[in-house]
mmCIF file of N, CA, C and O in Angstrom:
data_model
loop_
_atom_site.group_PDB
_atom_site.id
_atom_site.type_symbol
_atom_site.label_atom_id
_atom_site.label_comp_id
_atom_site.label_asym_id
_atom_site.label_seq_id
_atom_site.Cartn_x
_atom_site.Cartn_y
_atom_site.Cartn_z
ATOM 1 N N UNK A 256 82.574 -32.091 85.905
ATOM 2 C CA UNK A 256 82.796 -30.673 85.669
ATOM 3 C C UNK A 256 84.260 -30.480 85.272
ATOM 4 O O UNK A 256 85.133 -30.922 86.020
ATOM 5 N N UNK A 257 84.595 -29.815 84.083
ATOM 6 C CA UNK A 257 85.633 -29.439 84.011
ATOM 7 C C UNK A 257 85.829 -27.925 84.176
ATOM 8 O O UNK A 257 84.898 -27.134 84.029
ATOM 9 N N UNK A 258 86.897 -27.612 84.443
ATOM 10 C CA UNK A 258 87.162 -26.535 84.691
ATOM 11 C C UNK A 258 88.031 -25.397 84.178
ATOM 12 O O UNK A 258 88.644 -24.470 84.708
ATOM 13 N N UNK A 259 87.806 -25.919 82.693
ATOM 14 C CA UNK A 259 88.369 -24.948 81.796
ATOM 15 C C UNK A 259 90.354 -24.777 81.637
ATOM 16 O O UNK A 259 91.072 -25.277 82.503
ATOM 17 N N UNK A 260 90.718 -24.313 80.895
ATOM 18 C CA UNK A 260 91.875 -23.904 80.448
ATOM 19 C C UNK A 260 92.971 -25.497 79.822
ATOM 20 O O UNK A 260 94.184 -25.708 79.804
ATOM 21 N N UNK A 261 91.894 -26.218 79.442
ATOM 22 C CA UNK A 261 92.445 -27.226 79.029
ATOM 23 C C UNK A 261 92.669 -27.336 77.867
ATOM 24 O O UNK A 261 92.885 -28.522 77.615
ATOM 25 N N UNK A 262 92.734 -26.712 76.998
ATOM 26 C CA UNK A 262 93.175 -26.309 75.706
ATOM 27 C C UNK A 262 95.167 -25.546 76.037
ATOM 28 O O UNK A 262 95.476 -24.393 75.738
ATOM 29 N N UNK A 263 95.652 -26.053 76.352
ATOM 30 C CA UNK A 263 96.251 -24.912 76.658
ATOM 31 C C UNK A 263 98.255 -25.307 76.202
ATOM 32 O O UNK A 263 98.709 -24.844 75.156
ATOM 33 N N UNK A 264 99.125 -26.128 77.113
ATOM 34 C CA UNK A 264 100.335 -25.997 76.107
ATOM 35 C C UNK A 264 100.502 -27.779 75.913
ATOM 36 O O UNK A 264 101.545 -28.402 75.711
ATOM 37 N N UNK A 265 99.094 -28.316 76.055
ATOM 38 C CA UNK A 265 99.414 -30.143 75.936
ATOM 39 C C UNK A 265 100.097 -30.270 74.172
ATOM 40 O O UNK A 265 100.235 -29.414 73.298
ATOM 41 N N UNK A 266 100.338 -31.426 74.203
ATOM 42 C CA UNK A 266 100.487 -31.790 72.796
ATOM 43 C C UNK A 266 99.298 -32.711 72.386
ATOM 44 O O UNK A 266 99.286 -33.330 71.322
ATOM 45 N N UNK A 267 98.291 -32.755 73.321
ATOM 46 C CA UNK A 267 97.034 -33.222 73.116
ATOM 47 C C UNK A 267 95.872 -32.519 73.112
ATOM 48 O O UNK A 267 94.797 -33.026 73.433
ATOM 49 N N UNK A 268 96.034 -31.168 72.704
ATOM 50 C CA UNK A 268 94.843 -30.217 73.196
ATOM 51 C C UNK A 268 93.689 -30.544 72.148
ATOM 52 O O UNK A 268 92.594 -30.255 72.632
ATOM 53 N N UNK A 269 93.623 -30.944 71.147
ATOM 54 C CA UNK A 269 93.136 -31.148 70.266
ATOM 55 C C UNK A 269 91.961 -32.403 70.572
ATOM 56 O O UNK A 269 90.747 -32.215 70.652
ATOM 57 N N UNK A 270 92.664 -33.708 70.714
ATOM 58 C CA UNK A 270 92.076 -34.508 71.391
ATOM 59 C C UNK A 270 91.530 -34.280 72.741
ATOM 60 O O UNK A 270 90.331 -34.457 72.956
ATOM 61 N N UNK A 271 92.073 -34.025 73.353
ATOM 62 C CA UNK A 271 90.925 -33.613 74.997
ATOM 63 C C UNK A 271 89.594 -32.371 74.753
ATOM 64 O O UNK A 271 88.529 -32.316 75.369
ATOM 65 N N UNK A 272 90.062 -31.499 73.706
ATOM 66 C CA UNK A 272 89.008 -31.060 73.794
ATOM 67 C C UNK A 272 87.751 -32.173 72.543
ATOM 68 O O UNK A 272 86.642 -31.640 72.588
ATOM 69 N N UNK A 273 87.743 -33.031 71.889
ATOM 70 C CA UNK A 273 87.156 -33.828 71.506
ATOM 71 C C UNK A 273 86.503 -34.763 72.514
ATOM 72 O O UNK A 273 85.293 -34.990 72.556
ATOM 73 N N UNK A 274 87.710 -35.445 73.572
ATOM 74 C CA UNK A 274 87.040 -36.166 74.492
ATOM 75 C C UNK A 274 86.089 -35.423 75.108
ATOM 76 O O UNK A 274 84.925 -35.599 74.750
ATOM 77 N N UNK A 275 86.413 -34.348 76.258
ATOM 78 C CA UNK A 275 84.906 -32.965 76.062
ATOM 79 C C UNK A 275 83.864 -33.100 76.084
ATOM 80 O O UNK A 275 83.055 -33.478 76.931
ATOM 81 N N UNK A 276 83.797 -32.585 74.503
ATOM 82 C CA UNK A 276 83.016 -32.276 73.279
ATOM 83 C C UNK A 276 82.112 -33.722 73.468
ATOM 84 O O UNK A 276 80.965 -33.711 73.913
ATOM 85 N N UNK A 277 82.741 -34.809 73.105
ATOM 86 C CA UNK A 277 81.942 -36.123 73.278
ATOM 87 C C UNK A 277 80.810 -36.463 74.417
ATOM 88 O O UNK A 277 79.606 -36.698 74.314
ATOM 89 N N UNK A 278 82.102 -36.360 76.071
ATOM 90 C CA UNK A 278 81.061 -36.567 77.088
ATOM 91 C C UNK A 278 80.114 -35.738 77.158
ATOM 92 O O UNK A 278 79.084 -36.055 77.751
ATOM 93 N N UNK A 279 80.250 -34.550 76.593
ATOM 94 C CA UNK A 279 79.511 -33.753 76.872
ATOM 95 C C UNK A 279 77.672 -33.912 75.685
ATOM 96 O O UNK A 279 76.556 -33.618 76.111
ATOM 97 N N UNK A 280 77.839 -34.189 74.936
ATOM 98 C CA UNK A 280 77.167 -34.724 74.272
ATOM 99 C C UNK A 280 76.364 -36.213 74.267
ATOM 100 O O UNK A 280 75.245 -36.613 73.944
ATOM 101 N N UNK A 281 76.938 -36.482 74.523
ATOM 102 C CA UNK A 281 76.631 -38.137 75.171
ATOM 103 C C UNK A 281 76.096 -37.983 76.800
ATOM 104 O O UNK A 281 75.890 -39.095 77.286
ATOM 105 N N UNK A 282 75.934 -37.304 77.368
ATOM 106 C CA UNK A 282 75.609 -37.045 78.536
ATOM 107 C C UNK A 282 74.918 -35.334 78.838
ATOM 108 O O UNK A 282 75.468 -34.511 79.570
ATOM 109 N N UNK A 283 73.725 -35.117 78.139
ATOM 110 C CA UNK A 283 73.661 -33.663 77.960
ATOM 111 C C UNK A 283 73.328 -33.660 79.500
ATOM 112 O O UNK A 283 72.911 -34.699 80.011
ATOM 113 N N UNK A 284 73.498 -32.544 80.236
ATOM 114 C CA UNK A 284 73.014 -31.952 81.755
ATOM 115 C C UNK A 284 73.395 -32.593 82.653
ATOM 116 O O UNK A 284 72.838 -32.508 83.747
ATOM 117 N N UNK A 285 74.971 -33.818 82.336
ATOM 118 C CA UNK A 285 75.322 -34.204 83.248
ATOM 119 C C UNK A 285 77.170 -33.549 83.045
ATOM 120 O O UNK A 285 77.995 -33.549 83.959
ATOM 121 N N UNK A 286 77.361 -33.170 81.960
ATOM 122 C CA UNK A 286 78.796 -33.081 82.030
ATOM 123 C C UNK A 286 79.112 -31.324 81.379
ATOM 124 O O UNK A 286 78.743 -30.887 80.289
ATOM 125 N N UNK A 287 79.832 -30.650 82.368
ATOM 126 C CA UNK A 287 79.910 -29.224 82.390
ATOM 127 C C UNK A 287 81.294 -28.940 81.894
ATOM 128 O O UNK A 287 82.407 -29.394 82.160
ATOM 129 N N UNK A 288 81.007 -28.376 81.389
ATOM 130 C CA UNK A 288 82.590 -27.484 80.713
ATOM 131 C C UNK A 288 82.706 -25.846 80.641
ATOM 132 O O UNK A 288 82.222 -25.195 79.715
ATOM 133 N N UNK A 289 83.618 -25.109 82.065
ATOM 134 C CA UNK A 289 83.222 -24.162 82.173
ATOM 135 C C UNK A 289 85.014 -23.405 82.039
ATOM 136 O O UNK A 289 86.090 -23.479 82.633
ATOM 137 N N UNK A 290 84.397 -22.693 80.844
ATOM 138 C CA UNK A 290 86.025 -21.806 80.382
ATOM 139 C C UNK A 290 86.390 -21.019 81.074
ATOM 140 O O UNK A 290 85.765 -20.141 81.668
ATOM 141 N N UNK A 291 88.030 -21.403 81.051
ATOM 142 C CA UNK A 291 89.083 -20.705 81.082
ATOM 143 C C UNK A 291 89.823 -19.411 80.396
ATOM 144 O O UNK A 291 89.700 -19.146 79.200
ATOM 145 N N UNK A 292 90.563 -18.688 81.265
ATOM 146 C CA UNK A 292 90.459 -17.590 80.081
ATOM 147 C C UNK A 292 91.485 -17.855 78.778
ATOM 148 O O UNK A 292 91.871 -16.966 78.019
ATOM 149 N N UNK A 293 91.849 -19.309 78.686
ATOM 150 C CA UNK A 293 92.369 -20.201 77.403
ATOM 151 C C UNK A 293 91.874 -19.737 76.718
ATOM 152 O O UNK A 293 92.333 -18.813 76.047
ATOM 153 N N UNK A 294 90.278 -20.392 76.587
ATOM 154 C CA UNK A 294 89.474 -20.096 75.956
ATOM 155 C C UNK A 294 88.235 -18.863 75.632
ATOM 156 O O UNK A 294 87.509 -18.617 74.669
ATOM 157 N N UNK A 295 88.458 -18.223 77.086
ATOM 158 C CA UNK A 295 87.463 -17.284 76.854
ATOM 159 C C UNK A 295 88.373 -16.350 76.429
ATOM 160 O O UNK A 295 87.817 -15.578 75.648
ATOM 161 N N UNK A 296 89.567 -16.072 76.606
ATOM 162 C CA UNK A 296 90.240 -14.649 75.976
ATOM 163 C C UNK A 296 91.035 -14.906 75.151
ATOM 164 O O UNK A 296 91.831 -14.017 74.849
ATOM 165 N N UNK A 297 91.129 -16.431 74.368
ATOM 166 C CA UNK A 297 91.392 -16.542 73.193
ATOM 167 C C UNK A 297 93.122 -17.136 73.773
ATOM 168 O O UNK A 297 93.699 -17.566 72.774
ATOM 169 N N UNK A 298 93.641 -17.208 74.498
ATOM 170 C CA UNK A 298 94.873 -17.666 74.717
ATOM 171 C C UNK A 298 95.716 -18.675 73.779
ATOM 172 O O UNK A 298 96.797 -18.658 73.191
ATOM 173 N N UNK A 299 94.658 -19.542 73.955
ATOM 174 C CA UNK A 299 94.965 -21.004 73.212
ATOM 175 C C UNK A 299 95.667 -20.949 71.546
ATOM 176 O O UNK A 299 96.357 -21.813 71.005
ATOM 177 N N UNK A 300 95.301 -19.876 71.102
ATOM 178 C CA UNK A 300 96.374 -19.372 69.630
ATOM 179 C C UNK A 300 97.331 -19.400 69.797
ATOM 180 O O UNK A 300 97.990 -19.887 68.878
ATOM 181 N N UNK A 301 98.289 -18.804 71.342
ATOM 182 C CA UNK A 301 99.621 -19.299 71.113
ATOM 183 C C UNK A 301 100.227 -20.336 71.658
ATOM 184 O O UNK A 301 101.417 -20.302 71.970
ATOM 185 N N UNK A 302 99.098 -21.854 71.907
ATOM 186 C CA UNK A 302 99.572 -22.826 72.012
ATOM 187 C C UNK A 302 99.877 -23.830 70.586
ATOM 188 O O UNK A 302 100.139 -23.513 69.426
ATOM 189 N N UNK A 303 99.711 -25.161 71.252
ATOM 190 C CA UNK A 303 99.475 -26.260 70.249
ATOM 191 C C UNK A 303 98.489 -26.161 69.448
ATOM 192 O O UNK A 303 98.582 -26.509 68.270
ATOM 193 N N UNK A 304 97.239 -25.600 70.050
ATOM 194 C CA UNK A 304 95.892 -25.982 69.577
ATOM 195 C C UNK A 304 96.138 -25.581 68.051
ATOM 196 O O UNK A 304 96.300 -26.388 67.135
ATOM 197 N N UNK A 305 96.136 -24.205 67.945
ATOM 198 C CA UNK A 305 95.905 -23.409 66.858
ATOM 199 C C UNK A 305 96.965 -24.309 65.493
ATOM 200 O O UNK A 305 96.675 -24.145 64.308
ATOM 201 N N UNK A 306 98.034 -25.123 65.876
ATOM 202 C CA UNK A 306 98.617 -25.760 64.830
ATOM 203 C C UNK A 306 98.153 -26.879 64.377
ATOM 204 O O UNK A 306 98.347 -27.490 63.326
ATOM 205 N N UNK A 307 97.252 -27.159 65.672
ATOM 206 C CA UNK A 307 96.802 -28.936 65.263
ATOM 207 C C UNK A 307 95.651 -28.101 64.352
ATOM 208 O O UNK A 307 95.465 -28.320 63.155
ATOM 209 N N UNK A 308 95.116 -27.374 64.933
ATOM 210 C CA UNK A 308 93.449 -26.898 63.457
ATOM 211 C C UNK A 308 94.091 -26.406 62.232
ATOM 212 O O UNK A 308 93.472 -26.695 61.208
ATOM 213 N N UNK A 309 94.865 -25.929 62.121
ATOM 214 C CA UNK A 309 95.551 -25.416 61.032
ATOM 215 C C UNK A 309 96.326 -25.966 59.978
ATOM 216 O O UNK A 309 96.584 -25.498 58.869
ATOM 217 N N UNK A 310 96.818 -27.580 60.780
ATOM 218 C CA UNK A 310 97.258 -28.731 60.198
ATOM 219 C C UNK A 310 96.590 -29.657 59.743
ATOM 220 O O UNK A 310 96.810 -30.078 58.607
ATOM 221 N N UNK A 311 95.247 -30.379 60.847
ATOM 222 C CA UNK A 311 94.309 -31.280 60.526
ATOM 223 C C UNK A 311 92.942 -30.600 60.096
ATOM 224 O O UNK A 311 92.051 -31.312 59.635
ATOM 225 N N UNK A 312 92.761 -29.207 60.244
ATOM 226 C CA UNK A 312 91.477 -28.526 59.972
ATOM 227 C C UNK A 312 91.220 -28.053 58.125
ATOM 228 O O UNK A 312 90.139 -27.862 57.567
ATOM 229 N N UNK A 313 92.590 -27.970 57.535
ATOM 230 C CA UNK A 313 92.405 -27.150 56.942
ATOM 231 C C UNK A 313 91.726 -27.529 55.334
ATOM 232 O O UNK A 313 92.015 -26.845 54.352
ATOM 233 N N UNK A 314 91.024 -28.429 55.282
ATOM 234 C CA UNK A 314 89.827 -29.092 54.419
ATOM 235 C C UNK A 314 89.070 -28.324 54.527
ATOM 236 O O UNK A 314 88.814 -27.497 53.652
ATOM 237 N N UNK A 315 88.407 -28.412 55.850
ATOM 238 C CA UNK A 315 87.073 -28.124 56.650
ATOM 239 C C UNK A 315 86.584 -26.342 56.150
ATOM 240 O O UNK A 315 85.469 -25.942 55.816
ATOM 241 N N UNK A 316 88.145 -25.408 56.291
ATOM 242 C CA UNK A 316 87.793 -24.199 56.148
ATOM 243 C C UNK A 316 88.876 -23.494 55.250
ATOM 244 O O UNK A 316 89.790 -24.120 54.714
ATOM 245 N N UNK A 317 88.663 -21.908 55.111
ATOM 246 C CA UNK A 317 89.699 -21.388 53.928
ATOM 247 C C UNK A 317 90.624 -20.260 55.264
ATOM 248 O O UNK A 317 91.626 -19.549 55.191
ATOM 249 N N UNK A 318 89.769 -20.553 56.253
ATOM 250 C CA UNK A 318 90.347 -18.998 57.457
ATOM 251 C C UNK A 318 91.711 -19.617 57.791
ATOM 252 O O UNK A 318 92.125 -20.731 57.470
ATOM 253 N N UNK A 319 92.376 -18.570 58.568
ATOM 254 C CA UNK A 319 93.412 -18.486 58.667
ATOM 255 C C UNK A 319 93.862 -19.665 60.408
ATOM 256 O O UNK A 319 94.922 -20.208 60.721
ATOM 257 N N UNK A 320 93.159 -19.647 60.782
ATOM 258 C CA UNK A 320 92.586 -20.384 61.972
ATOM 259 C C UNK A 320 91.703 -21.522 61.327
ATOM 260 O O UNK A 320 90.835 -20.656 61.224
ATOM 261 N N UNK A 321 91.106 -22.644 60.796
ATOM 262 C CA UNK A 321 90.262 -23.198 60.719
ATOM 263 C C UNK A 321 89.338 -23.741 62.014
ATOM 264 O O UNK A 321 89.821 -24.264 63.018
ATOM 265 N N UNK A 322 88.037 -23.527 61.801
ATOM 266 C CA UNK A 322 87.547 -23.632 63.084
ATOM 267 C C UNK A 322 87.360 -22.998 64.314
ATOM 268 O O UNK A 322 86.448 -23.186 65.119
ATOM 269 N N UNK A 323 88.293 -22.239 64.384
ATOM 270 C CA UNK A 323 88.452 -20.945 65.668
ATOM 271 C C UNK A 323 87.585 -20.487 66.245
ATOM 272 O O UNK A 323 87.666 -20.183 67.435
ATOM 273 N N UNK A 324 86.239 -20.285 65.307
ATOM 274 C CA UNK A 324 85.106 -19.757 65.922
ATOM 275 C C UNK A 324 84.039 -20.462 66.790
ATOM 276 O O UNK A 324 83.217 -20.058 67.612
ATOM 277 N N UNK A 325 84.489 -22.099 66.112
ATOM 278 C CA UNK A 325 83.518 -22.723 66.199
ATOM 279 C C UNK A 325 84.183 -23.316 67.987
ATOM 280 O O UNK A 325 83.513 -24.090 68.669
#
């Protein structure tokens, strides 16, 4: 179980939320990821995160955020 707000001022937010994303997939109904208000109230824009998608994302999309929603 994680417990959310891990997106938040790492210089790895990018990658941990991939690692995540992975176990969490690779293990459906065994591995929980329950947000923070990082993520639930959108915080994480004025961290790292929003530069790493905006730096490595921006192929993927034309928004101003790439990915943000997703």
């Amino acid at each position: 179980v994680f417990n959310g707000n891990t997106i938040s001022r790492s210089a790895y937010s990018l990658e941990v939320l991939t690692i995540i994303m992975r176990l969490m997939d690779m293990n459906p109904g065994k591995v929980f990821y329950l947000r923070g208000n990082h993520e639930d109230e959108g915080h994480w824009k004025n961290f790292s995160l929003k530069k790493d998608l905006i730096l490595r994302a921006r192929v993927l999309s034309g928004d101003e955020i790439p990915l943000a929603e997703e």
